[in-house]
PDB file of C-alpha atoms in Angstrom:
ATOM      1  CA  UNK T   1     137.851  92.796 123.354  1.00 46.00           C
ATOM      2  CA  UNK T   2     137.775  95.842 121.560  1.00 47.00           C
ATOM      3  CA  UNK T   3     137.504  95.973 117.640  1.00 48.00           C
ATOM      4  CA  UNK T   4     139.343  97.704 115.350  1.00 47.00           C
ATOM      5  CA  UNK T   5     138.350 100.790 114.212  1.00 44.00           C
ATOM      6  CA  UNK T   6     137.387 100.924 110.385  1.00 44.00           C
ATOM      7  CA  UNK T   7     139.067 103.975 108.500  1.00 44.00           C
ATOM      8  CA  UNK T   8     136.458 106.230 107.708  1.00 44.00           C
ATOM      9  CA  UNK T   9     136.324 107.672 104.521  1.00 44.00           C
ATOM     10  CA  UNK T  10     137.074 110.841 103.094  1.00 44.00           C
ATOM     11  CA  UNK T  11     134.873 113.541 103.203  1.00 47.00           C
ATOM     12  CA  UNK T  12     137.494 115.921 101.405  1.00 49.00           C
ATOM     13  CA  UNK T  13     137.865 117.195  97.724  1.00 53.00           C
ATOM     14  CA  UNK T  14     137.396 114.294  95.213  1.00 51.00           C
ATOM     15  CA  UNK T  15     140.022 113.228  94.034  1.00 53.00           C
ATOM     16  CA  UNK T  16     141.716 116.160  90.369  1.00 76.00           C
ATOM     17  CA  UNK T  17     141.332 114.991  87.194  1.00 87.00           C
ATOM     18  CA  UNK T  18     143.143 115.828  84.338  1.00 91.00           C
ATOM     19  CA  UNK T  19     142.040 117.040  80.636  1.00 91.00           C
ATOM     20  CA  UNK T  20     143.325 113.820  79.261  1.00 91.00           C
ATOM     21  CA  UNK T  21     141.794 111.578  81.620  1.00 93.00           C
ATOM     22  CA  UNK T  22     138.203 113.018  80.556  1.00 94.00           C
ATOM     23  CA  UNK T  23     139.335 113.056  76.900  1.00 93.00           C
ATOM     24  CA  UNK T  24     139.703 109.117  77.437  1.00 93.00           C
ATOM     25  CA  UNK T  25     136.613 108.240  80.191  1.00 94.00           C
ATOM     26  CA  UNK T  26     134.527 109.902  76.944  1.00 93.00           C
ATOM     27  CA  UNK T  27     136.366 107.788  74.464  1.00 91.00           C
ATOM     28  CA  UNK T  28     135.148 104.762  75.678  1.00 92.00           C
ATOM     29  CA  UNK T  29     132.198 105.942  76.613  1.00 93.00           C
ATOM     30  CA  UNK T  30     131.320 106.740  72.728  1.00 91.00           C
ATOM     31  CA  UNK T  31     133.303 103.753  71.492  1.00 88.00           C
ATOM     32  CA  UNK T  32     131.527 101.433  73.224  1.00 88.00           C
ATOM     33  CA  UNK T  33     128.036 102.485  73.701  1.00 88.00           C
ATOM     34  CA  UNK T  34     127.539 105.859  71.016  1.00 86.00           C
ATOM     35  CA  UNK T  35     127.507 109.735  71.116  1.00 89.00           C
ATOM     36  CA  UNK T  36     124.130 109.569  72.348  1.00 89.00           C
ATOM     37  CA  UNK T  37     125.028 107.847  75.832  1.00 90.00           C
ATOM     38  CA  UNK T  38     127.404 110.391  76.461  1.00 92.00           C
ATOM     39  CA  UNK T  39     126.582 112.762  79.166  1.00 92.00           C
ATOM     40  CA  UNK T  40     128.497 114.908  81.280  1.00 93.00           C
ATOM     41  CA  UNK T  41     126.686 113.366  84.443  1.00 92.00           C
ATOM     42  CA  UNK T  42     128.073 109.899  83.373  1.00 93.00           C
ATOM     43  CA  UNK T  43     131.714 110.660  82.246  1.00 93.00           C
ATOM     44  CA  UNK T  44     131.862 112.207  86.046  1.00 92.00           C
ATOM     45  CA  UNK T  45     130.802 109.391  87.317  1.00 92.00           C
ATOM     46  CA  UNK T  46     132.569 107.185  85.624  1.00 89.00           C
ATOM     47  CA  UNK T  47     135.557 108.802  86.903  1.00 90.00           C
ATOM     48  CA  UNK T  48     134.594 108.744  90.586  1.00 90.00           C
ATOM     49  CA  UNK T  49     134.241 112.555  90.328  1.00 89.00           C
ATOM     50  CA  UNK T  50     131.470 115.036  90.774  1.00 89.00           C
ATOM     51  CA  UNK T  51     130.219 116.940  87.501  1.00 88.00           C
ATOM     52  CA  UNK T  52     131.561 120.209  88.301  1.00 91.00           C
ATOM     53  CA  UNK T  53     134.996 118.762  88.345  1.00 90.00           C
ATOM     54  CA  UNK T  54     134.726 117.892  84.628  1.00 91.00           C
ATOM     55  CA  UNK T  55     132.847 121.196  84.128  1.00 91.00           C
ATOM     56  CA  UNK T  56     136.462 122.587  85.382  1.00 90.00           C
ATOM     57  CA  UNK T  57     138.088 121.592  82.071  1.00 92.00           C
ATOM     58  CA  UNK T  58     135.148 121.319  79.615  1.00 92.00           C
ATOM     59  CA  UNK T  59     132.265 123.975  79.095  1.00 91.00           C
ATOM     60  CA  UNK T  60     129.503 121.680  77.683  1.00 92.00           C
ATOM     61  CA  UNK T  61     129.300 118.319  75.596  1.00 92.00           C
ATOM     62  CA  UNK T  62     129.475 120.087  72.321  1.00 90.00           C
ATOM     63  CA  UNK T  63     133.292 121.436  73.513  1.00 91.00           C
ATOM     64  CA  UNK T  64     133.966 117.824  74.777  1.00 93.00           C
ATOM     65  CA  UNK T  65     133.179 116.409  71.318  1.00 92.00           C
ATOM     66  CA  UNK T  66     135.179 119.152  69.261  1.00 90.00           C
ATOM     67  CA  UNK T  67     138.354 118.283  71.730  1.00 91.00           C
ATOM     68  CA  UNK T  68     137.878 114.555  70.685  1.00 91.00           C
ATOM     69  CA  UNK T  69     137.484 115.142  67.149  1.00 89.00           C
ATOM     70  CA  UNK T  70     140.909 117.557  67.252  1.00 89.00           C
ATOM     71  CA  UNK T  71     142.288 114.833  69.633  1.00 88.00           C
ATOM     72  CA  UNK T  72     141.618 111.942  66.867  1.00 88.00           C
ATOM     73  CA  UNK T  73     142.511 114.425  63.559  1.00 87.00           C
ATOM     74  CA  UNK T  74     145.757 114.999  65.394  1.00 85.00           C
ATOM     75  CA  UNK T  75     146.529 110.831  65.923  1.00 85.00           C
ATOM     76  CA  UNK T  76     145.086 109.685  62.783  1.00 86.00           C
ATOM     77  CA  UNK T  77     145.090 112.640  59.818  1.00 88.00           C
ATOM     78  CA  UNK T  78     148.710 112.686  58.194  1.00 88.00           C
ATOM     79  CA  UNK T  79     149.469 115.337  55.737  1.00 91.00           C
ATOM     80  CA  UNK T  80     150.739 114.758  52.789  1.00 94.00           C
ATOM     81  CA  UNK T  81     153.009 116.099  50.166  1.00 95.00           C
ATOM     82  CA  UNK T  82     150.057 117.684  47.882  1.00 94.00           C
ATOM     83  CA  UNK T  83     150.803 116.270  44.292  1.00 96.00           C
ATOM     84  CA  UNK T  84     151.225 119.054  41.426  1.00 95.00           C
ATOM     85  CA  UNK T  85     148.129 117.832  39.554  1.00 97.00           C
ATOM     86  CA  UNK T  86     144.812 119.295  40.627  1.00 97.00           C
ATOM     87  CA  UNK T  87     143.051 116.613  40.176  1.00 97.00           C
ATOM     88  CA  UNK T  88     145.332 114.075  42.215  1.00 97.00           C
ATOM     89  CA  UNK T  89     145.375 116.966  45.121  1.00 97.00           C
ATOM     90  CA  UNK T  90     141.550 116.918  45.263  1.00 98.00           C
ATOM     91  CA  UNK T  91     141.517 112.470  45.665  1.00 98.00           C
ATOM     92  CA  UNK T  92     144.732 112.798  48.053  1.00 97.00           C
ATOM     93  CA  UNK T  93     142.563 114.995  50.497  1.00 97.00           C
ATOM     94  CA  UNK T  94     139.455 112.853  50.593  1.00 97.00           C
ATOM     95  CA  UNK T  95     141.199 109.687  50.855  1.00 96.00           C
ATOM     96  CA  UNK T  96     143.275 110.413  53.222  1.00 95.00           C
ATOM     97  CA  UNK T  97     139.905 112.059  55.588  1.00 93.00           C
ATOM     98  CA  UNK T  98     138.358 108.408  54.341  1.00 94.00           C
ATOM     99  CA  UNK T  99     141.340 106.815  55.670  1.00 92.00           C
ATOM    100  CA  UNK T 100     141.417 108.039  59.207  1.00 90.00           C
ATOM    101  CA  UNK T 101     137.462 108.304  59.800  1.00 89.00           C
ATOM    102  CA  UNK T 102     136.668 104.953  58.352  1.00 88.00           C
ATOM    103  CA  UNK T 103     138.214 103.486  61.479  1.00 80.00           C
ATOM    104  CA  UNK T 104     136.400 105.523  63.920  1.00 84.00           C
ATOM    105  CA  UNK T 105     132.351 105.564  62.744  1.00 78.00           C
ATOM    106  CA  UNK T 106     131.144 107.720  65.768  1.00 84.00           C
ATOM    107  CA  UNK T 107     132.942 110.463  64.337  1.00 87.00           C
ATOM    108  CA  UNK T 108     131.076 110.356  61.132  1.00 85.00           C
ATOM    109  CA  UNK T 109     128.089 110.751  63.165  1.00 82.00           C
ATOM    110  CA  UNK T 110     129.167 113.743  65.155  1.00 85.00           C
ATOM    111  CA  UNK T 111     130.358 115.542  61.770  1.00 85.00           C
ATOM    112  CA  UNK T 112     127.179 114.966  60.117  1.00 81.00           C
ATOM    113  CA  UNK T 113     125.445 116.959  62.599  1.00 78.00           C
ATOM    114  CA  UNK T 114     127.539 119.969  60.039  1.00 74.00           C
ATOM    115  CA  UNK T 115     128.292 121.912  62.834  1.00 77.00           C
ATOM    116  CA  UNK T 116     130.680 120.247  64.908  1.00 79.00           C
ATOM    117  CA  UNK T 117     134.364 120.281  63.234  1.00 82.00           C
ATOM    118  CA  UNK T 118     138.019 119.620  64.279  1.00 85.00           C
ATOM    119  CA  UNK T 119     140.035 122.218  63.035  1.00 85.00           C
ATOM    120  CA  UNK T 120     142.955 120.040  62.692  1.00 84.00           C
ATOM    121  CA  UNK T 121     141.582 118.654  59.353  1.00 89.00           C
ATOM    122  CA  UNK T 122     140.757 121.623  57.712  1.00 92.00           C
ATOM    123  CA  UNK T 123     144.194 121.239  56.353  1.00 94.00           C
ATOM    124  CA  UNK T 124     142.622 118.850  53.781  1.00 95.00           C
ATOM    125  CA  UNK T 125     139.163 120.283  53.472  1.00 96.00           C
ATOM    126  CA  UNK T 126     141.692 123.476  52.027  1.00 97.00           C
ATOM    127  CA  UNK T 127     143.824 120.680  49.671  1.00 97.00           C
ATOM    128  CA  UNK T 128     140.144 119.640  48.061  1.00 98.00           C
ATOM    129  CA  UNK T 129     139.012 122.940  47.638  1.00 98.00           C
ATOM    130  CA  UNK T 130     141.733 124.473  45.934  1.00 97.00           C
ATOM    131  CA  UNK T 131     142.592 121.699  44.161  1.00 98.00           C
ATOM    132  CA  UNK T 132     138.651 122.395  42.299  1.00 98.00           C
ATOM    133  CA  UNK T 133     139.817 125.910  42.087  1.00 97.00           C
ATOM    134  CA  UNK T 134     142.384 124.945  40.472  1.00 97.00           C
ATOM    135  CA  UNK T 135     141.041 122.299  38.133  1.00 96.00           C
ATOM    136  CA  UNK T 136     138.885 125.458  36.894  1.00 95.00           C
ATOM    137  CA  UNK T 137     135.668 125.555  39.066  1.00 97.00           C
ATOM    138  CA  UNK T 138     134.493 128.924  41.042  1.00 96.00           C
ATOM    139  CA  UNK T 139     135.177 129.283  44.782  1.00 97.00           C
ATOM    140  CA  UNK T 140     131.478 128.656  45.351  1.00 97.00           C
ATOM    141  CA  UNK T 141     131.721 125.687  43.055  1.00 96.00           C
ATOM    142  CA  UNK T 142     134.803 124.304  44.744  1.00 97.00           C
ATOM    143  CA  UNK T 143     132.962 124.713  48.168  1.00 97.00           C
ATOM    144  CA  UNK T 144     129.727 122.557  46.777  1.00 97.00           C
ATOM    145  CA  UNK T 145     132.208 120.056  45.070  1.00 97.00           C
ATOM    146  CA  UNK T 146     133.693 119.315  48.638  1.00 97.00           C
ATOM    147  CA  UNK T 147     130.179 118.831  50.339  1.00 96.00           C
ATOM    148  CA  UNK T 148     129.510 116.886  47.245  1.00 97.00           C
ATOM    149  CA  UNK T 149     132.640 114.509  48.166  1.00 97.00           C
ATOM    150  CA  UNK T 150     132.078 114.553  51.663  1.00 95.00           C
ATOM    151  CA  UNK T 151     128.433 113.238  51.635  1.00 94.00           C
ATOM    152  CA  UNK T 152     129.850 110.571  49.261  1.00 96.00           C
ATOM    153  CA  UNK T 153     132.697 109.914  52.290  1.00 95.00           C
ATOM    154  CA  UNK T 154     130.419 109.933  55.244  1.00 92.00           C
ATOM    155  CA  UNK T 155     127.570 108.197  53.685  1.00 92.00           C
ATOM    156  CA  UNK T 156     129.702 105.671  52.713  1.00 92.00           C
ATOM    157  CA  UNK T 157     131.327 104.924  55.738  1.00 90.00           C
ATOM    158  CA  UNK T 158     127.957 105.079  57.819  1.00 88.00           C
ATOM    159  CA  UNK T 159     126.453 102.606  55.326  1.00 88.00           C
ATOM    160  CA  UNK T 160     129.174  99.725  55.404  1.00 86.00           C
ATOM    161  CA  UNK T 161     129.498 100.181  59.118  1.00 82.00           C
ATOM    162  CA  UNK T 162     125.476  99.985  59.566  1.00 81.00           C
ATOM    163  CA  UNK T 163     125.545  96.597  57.960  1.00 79.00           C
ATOM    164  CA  UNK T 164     128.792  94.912  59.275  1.00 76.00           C
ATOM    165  CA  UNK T 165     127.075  95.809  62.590  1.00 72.00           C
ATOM    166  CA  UNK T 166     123.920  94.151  61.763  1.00 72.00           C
ATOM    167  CA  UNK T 167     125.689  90.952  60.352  1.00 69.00           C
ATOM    168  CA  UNK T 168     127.801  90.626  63.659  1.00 67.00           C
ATOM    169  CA  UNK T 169     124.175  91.134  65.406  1.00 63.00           C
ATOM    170  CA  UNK T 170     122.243  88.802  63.602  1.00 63.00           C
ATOM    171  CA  UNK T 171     124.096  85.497  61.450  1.00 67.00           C
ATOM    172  CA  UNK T 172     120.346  84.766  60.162  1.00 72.00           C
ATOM    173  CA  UNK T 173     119.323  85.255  56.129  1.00 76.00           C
ATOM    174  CA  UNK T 174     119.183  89.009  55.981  1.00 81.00           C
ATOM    175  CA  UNK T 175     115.032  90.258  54.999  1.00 87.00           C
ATOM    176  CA  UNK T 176     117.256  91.340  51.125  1.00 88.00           C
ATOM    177  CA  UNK T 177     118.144  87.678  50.783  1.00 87.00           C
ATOM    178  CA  UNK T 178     114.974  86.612  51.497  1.00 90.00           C
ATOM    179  CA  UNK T 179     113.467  89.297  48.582  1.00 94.00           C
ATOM    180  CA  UNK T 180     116.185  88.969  46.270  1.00 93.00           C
ATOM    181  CA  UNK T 181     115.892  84.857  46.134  1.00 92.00           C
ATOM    182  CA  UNK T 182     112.494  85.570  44.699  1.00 93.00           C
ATOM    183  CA  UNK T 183     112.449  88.319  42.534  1.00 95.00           C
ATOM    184  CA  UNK T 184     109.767  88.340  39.449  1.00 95.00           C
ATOM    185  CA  UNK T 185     112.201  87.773  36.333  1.00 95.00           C
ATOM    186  CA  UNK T 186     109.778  89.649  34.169  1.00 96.00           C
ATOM    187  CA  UNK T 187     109.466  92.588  36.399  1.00 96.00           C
ATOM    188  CA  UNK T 188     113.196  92.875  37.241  1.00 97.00           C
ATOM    189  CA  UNK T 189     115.370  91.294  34.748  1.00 96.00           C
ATOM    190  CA  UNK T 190     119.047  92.650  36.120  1.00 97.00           C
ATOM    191  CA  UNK T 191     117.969  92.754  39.331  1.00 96.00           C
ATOM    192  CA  UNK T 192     117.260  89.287  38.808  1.00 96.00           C
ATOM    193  CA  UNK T 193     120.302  88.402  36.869  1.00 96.00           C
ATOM    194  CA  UNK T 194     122.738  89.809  39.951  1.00 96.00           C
ATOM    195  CA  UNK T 195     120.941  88.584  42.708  1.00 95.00           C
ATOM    196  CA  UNK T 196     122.969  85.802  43.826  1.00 93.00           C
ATOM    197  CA  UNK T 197     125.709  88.060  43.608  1.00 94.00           C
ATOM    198  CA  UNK T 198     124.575  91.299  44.775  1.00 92.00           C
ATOM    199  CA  UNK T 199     125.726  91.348  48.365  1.00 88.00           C
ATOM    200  CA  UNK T 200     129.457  90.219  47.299  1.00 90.00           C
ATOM    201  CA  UNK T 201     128.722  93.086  44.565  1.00 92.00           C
ATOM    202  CA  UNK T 202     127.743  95.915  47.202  1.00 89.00           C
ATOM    203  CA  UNK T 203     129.690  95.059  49.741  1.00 88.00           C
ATOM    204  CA  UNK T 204     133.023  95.780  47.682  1.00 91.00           C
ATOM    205  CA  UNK T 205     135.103  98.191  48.418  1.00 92.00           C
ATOM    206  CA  UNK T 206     134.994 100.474  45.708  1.00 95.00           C
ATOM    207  CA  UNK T 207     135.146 103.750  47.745  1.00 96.00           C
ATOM    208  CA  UNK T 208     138.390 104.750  45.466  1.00 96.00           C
ATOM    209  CA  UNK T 209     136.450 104.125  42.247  1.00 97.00           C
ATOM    210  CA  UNK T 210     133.646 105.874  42.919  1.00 97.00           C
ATOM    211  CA  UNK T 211     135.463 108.780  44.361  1.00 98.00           C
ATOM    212  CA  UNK T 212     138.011 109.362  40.902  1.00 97.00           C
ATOM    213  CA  UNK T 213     134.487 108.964  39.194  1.00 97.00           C
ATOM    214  CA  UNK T 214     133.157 111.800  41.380  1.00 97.00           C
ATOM    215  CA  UNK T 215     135.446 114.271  40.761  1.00 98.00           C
ATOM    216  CA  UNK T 216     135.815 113.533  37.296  1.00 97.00           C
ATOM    217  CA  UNK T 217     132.163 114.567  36.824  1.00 96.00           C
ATOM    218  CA  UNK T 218     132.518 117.668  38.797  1.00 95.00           C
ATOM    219  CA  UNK T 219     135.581 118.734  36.655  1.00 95.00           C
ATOM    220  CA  UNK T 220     133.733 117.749  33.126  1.00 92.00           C
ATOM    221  CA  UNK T 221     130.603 119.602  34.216  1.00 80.00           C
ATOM    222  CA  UNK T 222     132.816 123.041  34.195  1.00 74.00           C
ATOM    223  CA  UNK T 223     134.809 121.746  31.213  1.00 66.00           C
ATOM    224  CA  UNK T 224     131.365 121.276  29.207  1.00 67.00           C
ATOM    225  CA  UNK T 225     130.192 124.711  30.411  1.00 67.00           C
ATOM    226  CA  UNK T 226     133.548 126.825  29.194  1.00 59.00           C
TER     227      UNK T 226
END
C-alpha cells in the first residue's frame, strides 16, 4: 500500500519581516538576557529568518539600539508643561528622564556607552540646560551641570538595580552584613552606630533629595562666584 507523500518544505524566500517585528525579537532579547547577547546573527534567528533579511531594515547593531532607545523615549518620555522657575525646569527634566529609564535598566547601560542617544529625549536634555542658563550659569557650565545630573541619574539607577538583582539571586547574608555586624567601634564610630540600619538607610529612595540638593549646589557655586 502506498504511503502518503510528506509535503516537502520550502525552499523559497524566508518568510518578510517587518521593522517592528525586529524592534520586538531585540526587545526581549536585551530584556531578558542583556545588550551584550544581542547579535544580529541571533535576532535572525530567532525570527526564523536569515541575517540579511534583518540587514534589510537595520544597518548594524549600533542603528538597532538607537531605534530602540527612540522606540522606548517615544512610549515612556512625556513632556511636560516646563514650569516658569528655572530651577523647577531643571528637576522637571531629570525626573521625568529618571522616571522613564528607571524602569528599563538596559537602557542605562547602552547610554553610558555616551555615544549612543535617542533623539526623542533631547527635548529634556534642552529643558535642563536652559533651565542652568537661565538660573545664571554659562552655556559651557549648563552643558557640565547636565552631565553632572546625568551621572547622578544613571549611576543611580545602575546601582539600585545591581543590588535588587543580587538579592533576588542570592537570599543569603550579603559579604556587607557580614563586615558591618563586626565593625571595630574605636576605628569606626558612625559606621558603627548605623550599621544595623544601614541597608534600610541606603536602600531608600532618596533620588529626589539628592537631585534638588544637586542642583542647588550647581546654582550656589555661580551665585558665590558673581
Amino acid at each position: 500500500m502506498a504511503q502518503p507523500s510528506v509535503p516537502r518544505k520550502s525552499t523559497g524566500r524566508p518568510p518578510r519581516i517587518s521593522l517592528s517585528e525586529i524592534l520586538d525579537a531585540a526587545r526581549r532579547i536585551v530584556d531578558e538576557d542583556g545588550v551584550d547577547r544581542l547579535t544580529m546573527r541571533r535576532l535572525a534567528s530567532e525570527m526564523g529568518s536569515a541575517p540579511m533579511a534583518v540587514y534589510h531594515h537595520v544597518r548594524n547593531k549600533d542603528e538597532l539600539l538607537v531605534m530602540l532607545l527612540d522606540d522606548y523615549a517615544a512610549q515612556n518620555l512625556r513632556r511636560f508643561e516646563p514650569p516658569e522657575r528655572a530651577r523647577d525646569r531643571v528637576l522637571c527634566g531629570a525626573d521625568a528622564i529618571h522616571e522613564a529609564l528607571v524602569g528599563c535598566p538596559w537602557i542605562v547601560e547602552v547610554l553610558t556607552a555616551d555615544d549612543l542617544l535617542s533623539t526623542s529625549a533631547l527635548w529634556f536634555v534642552e529643558q535642563i540646560v536652559d533651565g542652568l542658563v537661565q538660573a545664571g550659569l554659562t552655556l559651557d557650565q549648563a552643558v557640565r551641570g547636565y552631565r553632572s545630573i546625568w551621572y547622578y541619574t544613571a549611576g543611580e539607577i545602575v546601582v539600585k538595580t545591581t543590588a535588587a538583582r543580587r538579592r533576588s539571586d542570592d537570599r543569603r547574608t550579603t559579604f556587607r552584613d557580614q563586615v558591618f555586624a563586626d565593625l571595630d567601634r574605636s576605628e569606626l564610630p558612625r559606621l558603627a552606630q548605623a550599621a544595623d540600619r544601614w541597608a534600610s538607610l541606603t536602600s531608600a529612595d532618596t533620588y529626589r533629595e539628592g537631585l534638588a540638593a544637586l542642583v542647588d549646589g550647581l546654582l550656589q557655586s555661580v551665585q558665590s562666584q558673581t
